[in-house]
Tab-separated table of C-alpha atoms in Angstrom:
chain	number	residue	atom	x	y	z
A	5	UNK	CA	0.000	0.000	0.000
A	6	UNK	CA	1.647	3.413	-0.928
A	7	UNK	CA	1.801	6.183	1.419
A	8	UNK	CA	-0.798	8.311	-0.705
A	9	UNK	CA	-3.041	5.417	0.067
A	10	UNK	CA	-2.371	5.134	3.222
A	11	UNK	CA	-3.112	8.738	3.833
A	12	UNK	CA	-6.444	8.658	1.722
A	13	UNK	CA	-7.637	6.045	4.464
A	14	UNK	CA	-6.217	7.884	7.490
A	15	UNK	CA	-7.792	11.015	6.078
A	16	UNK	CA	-11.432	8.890	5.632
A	17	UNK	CA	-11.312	7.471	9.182
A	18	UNK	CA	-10.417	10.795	10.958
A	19	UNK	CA	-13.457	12.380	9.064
A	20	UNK	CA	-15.727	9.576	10.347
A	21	UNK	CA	-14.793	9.729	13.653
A	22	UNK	CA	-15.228	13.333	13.696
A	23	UNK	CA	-18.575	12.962	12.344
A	24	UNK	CA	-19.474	10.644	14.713
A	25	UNK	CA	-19.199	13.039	17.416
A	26	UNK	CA	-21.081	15.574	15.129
A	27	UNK	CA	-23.532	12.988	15.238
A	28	UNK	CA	-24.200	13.382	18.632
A	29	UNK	CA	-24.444	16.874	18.386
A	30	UNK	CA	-26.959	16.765	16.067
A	31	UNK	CA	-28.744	14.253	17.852
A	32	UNK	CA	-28.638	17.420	20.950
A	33	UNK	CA	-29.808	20.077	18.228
A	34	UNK	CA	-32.710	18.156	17.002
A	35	UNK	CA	-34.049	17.137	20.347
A	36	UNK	CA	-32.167	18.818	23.334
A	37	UNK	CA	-32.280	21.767	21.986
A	38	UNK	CA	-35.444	21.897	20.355
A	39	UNK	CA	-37.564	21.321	23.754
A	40	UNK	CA	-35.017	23.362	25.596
A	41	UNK	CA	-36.606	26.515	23.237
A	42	UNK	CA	-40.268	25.344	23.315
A	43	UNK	CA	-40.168	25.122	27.112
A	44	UNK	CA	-40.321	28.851	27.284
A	45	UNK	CA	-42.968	30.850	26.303
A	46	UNK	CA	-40.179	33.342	24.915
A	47	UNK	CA	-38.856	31.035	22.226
A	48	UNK	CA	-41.464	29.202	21.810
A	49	UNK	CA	-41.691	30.564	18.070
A	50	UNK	CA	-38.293	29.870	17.482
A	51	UNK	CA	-38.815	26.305	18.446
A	52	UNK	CA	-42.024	26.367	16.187
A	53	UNK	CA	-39.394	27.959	13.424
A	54	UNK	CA	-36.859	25.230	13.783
A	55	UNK	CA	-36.790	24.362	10.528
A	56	UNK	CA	-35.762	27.986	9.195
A	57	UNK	CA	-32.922	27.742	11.717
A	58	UNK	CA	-31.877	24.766	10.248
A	59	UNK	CA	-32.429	26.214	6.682
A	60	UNK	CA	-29.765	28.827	8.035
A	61	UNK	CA	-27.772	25.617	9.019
A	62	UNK	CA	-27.783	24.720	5.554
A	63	UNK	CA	-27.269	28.242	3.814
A	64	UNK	CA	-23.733	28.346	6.183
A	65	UNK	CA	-22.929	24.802	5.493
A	66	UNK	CA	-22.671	25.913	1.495
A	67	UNK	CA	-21.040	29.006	1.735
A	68	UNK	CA	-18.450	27.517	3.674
A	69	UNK	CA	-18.116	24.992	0.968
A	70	UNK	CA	-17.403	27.673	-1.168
A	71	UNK	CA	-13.723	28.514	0.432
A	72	UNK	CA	-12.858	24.935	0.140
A	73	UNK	CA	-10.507	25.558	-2.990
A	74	UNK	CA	-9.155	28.602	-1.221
A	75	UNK	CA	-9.052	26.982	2.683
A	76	UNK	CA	-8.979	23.576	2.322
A	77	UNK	CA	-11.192	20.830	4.296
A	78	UNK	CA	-9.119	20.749	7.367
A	79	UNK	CA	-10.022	24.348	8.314
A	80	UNK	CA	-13.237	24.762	7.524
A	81	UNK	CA	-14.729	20.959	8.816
A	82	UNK	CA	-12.771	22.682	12.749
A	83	UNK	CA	-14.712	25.509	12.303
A	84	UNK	CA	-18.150	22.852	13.053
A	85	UNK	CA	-16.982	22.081	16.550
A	86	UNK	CA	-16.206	25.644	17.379
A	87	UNK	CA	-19.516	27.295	16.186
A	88	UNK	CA	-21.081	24.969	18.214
A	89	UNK	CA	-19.542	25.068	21.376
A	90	UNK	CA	-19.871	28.799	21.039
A	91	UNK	CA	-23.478	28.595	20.472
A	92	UNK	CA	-24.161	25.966	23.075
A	93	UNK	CA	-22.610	28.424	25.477
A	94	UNK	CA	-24.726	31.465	24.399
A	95	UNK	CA	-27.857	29.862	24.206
A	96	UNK	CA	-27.682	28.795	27.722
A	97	UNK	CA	-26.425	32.033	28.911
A	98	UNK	CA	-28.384	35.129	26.963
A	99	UNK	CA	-31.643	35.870	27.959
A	100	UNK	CA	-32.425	38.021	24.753
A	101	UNK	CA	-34.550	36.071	22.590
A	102	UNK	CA	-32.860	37.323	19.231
A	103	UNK	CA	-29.551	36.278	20.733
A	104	UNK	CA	-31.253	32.836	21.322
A	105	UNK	CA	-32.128	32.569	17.460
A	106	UNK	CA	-28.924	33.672	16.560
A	107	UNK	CA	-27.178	31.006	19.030
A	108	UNK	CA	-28.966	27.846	17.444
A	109	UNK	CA	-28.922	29.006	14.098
A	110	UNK	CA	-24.910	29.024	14.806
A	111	UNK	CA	-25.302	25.449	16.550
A	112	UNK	CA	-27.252	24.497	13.331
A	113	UNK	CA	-24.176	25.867	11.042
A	114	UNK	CA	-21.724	23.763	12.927
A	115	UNK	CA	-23.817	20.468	12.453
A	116	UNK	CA	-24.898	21.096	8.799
A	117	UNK	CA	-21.712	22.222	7.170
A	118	UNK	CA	-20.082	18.965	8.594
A	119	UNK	CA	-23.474	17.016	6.501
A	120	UNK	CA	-22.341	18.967	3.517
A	121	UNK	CA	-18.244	18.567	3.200
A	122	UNK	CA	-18.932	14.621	3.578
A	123	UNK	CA	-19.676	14.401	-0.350
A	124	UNK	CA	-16.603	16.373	-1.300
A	125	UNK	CA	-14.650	15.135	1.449
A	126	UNK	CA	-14.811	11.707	0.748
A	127	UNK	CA	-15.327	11.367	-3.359
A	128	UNK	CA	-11.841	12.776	-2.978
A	129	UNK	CA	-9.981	10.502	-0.423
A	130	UNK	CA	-11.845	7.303	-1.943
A	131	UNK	CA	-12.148	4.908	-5.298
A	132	UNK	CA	-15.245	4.703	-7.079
A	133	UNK	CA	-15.439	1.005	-6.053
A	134	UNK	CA	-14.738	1.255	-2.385
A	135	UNK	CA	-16.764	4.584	-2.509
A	136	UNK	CA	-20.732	2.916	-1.104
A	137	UNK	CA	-19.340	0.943	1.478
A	138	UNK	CA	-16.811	4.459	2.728
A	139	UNK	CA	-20.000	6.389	2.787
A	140	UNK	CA	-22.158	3.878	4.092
A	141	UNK	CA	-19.550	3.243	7.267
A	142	UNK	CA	-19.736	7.364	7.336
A	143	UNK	CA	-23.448	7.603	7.695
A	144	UNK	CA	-24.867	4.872	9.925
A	145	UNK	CA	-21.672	5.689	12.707
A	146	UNK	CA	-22.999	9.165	12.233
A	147	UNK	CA	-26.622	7.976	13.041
A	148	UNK	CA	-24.990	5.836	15.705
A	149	UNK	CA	-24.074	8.562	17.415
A	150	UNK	CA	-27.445	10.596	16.761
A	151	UNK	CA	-28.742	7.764	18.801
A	152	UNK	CA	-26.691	8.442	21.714
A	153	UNK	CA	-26.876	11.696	22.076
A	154	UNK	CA	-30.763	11.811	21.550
A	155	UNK	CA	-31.152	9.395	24.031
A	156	UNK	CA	-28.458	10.506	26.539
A	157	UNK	CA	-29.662	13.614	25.954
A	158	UNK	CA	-33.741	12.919	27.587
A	159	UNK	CA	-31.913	10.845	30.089
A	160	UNK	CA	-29.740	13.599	31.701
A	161	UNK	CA	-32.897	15.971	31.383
A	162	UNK	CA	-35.066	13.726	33.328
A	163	UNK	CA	-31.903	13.271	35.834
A	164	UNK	CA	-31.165	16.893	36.178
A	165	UNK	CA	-34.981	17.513	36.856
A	166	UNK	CA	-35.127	15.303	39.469
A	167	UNK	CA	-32.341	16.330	41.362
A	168	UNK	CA	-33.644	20.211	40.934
A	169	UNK	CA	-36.473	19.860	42.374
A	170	UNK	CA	-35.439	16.739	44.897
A	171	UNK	CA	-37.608	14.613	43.690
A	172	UNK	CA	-36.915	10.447	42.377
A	173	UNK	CA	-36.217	10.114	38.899
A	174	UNK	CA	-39.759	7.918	38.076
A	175	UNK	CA	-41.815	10.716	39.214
A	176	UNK	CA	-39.764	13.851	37.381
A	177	UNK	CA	-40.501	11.099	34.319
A	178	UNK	CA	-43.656	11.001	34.511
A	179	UNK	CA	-44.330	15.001	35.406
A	180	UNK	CA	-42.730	15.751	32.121
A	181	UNK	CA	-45.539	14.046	30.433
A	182	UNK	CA	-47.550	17.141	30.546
A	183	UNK	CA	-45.106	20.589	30.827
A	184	UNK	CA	-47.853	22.472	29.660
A	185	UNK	CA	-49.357	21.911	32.843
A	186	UNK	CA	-45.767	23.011	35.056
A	187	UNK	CA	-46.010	25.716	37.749
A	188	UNK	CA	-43.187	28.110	37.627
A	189	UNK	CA	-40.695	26.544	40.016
A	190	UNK	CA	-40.849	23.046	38.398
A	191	UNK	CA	-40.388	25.026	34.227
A	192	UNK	CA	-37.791	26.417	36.161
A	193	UNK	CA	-35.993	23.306	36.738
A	194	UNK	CA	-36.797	21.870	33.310
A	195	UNK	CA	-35.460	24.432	31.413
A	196	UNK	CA	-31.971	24.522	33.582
A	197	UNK	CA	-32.423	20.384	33.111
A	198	UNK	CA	-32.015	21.597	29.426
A	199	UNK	CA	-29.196	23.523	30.324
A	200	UNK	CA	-26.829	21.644	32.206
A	201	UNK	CA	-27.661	18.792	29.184
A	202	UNK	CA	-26.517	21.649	26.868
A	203	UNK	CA	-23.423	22.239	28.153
A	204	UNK	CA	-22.108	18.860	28.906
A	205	UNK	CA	-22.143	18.197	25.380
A	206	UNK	CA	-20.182	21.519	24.399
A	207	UNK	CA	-17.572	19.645	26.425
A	208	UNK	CA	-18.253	16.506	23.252
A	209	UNK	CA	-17.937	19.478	21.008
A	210	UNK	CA	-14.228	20.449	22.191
A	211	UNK	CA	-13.683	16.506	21.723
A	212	UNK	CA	-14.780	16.424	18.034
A	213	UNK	CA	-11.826	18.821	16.987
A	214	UNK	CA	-8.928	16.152	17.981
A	215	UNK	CA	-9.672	14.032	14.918
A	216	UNK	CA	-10.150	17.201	12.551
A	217	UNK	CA	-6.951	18.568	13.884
A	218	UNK	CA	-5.331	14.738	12.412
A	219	UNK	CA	-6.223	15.205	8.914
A	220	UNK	CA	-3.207	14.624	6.654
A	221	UNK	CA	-3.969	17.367	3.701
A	222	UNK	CA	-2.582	17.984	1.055
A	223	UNK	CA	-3.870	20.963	-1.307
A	224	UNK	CA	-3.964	19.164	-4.549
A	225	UNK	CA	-6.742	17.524	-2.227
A	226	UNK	CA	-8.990	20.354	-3.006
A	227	UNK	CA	-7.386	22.258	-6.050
A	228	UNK	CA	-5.938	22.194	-9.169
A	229	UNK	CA	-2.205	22.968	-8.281
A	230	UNK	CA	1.020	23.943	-10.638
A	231	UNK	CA	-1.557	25.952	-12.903
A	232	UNK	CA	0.349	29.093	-13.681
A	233	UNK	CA	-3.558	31.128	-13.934
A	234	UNK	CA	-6.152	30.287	-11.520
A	235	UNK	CA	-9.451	29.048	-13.273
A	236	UNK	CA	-13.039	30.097	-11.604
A	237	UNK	CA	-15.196	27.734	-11.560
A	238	UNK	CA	-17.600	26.835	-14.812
A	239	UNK	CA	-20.756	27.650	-13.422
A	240	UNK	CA	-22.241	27.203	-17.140
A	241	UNK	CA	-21.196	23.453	-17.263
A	242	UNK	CA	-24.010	22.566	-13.969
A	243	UNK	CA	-26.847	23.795	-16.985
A	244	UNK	CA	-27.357	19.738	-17.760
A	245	UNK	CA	-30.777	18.291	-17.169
A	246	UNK	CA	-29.195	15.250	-14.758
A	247	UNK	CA	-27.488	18.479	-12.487
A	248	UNK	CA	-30.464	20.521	-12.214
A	249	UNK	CA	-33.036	18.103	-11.761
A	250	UNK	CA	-31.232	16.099	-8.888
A	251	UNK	CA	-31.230	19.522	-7.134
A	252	UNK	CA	-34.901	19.812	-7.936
A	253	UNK	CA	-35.070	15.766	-6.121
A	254	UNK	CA	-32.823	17.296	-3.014
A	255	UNK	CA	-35.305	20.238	-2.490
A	256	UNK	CA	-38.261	18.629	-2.495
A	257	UNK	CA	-37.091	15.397	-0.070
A	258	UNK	CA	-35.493	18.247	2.308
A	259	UNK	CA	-38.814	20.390	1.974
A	260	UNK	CA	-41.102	17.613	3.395
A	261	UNK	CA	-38.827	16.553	5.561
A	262	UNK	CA	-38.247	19.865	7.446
A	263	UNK	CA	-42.456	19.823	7.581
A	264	UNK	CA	-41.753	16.985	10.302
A	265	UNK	CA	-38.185	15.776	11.541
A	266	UNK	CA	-37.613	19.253	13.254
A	267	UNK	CA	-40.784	18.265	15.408
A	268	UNK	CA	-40.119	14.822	16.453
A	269	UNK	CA	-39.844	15.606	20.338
A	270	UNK	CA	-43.055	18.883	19.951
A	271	UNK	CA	-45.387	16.485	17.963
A	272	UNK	CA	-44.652	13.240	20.549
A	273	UNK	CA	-44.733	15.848	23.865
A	274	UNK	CA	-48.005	17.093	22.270
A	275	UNK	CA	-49.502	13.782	22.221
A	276	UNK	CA	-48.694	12.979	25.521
A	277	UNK	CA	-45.704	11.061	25.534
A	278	UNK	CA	-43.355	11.799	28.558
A	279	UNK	CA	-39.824	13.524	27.409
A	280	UNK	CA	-37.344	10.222	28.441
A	281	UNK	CA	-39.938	8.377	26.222
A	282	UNK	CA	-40.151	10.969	23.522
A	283	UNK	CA	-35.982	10.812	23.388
A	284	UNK	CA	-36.283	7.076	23.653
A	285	UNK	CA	-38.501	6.696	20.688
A	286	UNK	CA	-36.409	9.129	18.852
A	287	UNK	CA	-33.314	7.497	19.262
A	288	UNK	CA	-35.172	3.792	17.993
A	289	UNK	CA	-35.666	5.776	14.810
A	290	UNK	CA	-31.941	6.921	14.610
A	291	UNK	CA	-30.799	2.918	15.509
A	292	UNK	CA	-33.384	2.200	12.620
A	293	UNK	CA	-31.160	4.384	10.562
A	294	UNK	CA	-28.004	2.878	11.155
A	295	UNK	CA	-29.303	-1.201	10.772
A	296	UNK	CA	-30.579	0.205	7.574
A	297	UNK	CA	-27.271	1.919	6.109
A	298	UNK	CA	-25.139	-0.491	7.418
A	299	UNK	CA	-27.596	-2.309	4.976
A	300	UNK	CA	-27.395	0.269	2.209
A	301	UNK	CA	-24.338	-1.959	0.206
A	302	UNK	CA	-26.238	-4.862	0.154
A	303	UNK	CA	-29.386	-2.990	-0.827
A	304	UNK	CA	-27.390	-0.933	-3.905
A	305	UNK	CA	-25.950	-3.683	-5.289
A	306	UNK	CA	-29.278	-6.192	-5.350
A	307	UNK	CA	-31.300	-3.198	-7.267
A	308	UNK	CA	-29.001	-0.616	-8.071
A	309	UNK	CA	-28.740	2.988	-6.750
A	310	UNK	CA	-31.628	5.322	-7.988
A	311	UNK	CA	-34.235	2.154	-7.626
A	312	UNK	CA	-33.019	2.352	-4.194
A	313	UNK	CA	-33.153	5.877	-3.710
A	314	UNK	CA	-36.811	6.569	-5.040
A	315	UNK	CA	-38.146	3.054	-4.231
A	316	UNK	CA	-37.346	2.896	-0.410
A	317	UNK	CA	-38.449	6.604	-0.341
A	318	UNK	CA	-41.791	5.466	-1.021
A	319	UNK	CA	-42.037	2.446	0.836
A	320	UNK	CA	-41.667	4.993	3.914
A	321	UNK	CA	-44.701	6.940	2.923
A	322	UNK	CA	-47.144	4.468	4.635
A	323	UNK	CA	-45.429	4.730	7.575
A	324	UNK	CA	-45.341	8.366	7.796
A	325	UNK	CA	-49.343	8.314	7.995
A	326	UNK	CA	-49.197	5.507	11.027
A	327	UNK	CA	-47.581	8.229	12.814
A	328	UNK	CA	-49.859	10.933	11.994
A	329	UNK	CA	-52.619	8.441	13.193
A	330	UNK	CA	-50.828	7.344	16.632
A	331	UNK	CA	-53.207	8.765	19.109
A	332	UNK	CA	-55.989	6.717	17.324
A	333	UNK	CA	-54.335	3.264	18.517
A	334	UNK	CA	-55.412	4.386	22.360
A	335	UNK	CA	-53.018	2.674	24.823
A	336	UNK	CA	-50.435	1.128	22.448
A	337	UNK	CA	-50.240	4.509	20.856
A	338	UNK	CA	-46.084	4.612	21.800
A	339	UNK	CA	-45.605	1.435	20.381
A	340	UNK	CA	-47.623	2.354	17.073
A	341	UNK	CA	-45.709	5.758	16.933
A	342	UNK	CA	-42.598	4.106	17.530
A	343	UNK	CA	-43.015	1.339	14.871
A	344	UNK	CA	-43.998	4.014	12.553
A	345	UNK	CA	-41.064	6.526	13.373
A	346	UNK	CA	-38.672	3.513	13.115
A	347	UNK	CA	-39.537	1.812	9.954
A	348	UNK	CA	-40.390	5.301	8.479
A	349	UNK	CA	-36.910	6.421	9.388
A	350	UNK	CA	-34.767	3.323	8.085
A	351	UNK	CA	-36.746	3.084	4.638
A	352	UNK	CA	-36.092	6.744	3.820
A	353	UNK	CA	-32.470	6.740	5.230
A	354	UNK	CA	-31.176	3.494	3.767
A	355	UNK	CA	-30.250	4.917	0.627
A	356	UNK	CA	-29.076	8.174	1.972
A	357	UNK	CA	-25.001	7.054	0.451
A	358	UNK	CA	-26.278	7.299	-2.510
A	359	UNK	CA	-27.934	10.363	-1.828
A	360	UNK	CA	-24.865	11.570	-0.779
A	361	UNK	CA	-22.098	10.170	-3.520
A	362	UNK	CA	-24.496	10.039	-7.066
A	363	UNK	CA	-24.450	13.882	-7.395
A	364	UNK	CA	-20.441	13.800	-6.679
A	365	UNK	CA	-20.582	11.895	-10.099
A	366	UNK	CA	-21.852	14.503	-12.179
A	367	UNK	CA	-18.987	17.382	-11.390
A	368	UNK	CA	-15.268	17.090	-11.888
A	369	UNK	CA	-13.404	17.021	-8.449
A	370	UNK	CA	-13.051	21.234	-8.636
A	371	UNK	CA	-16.280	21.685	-9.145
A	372	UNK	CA	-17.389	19.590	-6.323
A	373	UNK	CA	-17.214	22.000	-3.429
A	374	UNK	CA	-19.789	24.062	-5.730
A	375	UNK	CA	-21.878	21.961	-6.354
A	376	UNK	CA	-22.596	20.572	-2.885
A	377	UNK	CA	-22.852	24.261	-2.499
A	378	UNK	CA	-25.560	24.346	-4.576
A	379	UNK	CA	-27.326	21.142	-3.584
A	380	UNK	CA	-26.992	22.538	0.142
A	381	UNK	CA	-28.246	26.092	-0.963
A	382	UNK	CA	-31.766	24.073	-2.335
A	383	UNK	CA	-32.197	22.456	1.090
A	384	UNK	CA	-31.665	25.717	2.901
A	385	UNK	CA	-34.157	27.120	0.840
A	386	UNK	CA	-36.642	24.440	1.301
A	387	UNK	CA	-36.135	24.548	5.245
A	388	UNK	CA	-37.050	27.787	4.969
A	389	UNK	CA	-40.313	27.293	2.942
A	390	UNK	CA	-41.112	24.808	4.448
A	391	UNK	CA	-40.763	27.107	7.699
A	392	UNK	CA	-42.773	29.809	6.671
A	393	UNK	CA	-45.353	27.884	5.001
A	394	UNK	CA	-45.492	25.228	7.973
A	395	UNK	CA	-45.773	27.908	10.983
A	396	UNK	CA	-48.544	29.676	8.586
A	397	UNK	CA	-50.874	27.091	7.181
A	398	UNK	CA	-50.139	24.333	9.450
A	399	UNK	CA	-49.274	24.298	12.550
A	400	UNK	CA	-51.046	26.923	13.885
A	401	UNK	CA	-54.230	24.493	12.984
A	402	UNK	CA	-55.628	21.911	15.444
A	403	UNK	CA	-53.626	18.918	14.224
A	404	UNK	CA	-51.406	20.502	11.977
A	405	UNK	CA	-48.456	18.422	13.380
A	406	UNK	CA	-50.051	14.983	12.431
A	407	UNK	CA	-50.935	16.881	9.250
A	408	UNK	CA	-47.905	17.572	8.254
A	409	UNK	CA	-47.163	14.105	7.486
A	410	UNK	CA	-49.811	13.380	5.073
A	411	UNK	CA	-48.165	16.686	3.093
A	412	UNK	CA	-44.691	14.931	3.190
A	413	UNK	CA	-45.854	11.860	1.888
A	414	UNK	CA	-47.332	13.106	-1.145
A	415	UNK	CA	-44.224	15.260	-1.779
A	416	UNK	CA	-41.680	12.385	-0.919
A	417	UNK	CA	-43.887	10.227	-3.549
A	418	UNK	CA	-43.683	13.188	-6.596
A	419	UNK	CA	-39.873	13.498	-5.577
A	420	UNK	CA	-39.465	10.020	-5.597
A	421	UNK	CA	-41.318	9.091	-9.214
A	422	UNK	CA	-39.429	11.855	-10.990
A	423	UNK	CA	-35.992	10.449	-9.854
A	424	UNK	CA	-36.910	7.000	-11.110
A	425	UNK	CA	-38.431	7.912	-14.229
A	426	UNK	CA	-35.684	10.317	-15.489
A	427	UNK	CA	-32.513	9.096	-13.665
A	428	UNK	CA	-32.531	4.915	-13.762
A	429	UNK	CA	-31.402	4.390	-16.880
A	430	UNK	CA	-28.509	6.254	-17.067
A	431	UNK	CA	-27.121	6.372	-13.104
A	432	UNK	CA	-28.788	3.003	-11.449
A	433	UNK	CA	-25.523	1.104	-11.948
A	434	UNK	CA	-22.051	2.115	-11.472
A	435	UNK	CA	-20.065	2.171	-14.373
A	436	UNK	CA	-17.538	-0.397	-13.203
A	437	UNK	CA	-20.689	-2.507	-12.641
A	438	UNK	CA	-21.834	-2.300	-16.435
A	439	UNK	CA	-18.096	-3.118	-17.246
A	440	UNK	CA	-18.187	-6.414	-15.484
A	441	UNK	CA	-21.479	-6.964	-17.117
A	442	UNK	CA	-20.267	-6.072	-20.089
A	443	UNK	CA	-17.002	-8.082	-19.887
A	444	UNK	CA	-19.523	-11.637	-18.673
């Protein structure tokens, strides 16, 4: 093995171990975080705006692919951990609720810009052949650690609120079923709960720069180099039909998504499910998402990549609805909702390498960083649509959580019929694939 190889691998595991711990961060953003700001009457639009703060995720993750070619990975991927530790800190800290915004929209920036170097990062430290199972390993250890930190996360609220107000850990459980219904000295102690949760993992934030800071770079990593005139990027040659309608695909799987997964712990609280089993059913549908991915290979290479990608997309659509429909199962309405969240969650996800690696295919390595940028600019927007739109028309109705699912389901299925009918043909195999089926 040559030492370019062996740095290619070094550089591959460093970035999943580092995103492993961003995993767990993001696992604290989506849940932690997000009852943390609908606990107070303050912030409780911001929590009901979650998914324009992560839209602002998503707008920072792609301009900071942007000074990639000038930067270089290693910089910008450290610059996740430290926005979030800085807005872990503030959030717990300010009392201004525009200062609150700001702080988790800067939490959201350090998760999703991680999300969006992972298909630059990787096409370029890995072969096309080894490239599904790389990405796979990438994704479900990143769900892995979703999964702890989503249920770690509930657990050390519960703890903490127990031990504020001096009470035993079954009964702070079960008070949480119903916060609406909290006198001031026990929100009190929830909401600092939240807090001392928050700031225990800005300490895992810290952590998740050691592995950045061992990335072996080199800049031909991310750049043309011994060019004697620097070229800009061809913004002309992403005018193909297989460029711009795969960002049409992205925006409308992130837009109904943002409708729901931003809601997860509101939606279950709302139906009166008690927070430690609100995190627990959470993190079932994260460890759904990793026993899936770890499955993805398998799953690509039995019915090739966009079959995967638009076919298990709609095989989660029925699941989506037994959610919406949870409270209607009466007593074994956790176990219905947590069927549904977990089998809804591993269908849609399973593919989600693919998701990540097909569009990687259509750029040259330059133009990668831009792209992504582009592709991370769509979601942004649709988290932000589907922000607006969602606190307008939707949730503000009776219901309009659980209705919110029937909209993503038709989206997911007009998302998912367009990227089977127009890119199968062309992009369900990999090309070394149709070799060997060429060559037998």
């Amino acid at each position: 093995m040559s030492e370019e190889v062996k740095r290619h691998k070094h550089n591959s595991w460093m970035f999943i171990l580092a995103y492993v711990f961003m995993g767990i961060l993001g696992g604290v953003a989506l849940d932690t975080m997000v009852t943390f700001l609908d606990a107070s009457e303050a912030t409780k639009g911001i929590a009901a705006s979650m998914a324009i703060i992560m839209g602002v995720g998503f707008y920072g993750g792609a301009a900071l692919l942007l000074v990639i070619p000038k930067l270089g990975y290693k910089k910008v991927m450290a610059f996740g951990p430290i926005s979030i530790v800085i807005g872990l800190l503030l959030i717990t800290k300010v009392q201004s609720v525009a200062l609150v915004a700001i702080a988790a929209s800067i939490v959201m920036i350090g998760v999703c810009m991680f999300d969006a170097v992972l298909s630059p990062f990787l096409s370029c430290y890995t072969t096309e052949e080894e490239r599904p199972k790389v990405f796979s390993t990438t994704i479900w250890t990143n769900i892995a650690g979703m999964v702890v930190g989503t249920y770690v996360g509930g657990k050390i609220i519960s703890t903490r609120f127990a031990t504020r107000l001096g009470i035993g850990y079954g009964e702070a459980k079960t008070l949480t079923e119903k916060v609406a219904d909290f006198n001031p000295t026990q929100l009190a102690a929830y909401v600092g709960a939240h807090k001392d949760a928050l700031l225990i993992f800005a300490v895992v934030a810290a952590l998740a720069l050691i592995p950045i800071l061992m990335v072996k770079e080199d800049a031909k990593d991310y750049k043309v180099v011994k060019k004697e005139k620097k070229e800009k990027i061809n913004w002309s040659a992403f005018f193909n039909k297989y460029i711009i309608l795969y960002v049409v695909f992205i925006f409308l799987i992130r837009f109904g998504a943002s409708l729901i997964t931003p809601y997860y712990s509101v939606f279950l609280s709302r139906m009166g499910i008690d927070r430690s089993t609100t995190s627990t059913l959470i993190s079932s549908q994260h460890f759904a998402i990793v026993l899936f991915v770890f499955a993805s290979p398998w799953i690509v290479k039995k019915f090739g990549r966009v079959i995967s990608l638009g076919g298990l997309a709609l095989m989660s659509i029925p699941f989506m609805l037994l959610i919406a429909n949870g409270s209607a199962f009466g007593s074994h309405m956790v176990m219905a909702v947590g069927l549904g969240l977990f089998l809804r969650a591993g269908f849609m996800n399973a593919a989600q390498p693919v998701q990540q690696s097909l569009p990687m295919e259509f750029v040259s390595k330059e133009a990668r960083p831009a792209y992504n940028s582009v592709i991370y600019v769509a979601q942004g927007l649709a988290q932000v649509v589907a922000g607006i739109l969602g606190k307008q028309f939707i949730f503000s109705k009776p219901g309009g959580y659980g209705t919110a699912y029937y909209v993503t389901g038709v989206i997911y299925a007009i998302a998912a019929i367009m990227l089977l009918v127009i890119f199968t043909k062309k992009y369900n195999r990999l090309s070394s694939d149709d070799k060997k089926e060429q060559a037998a």
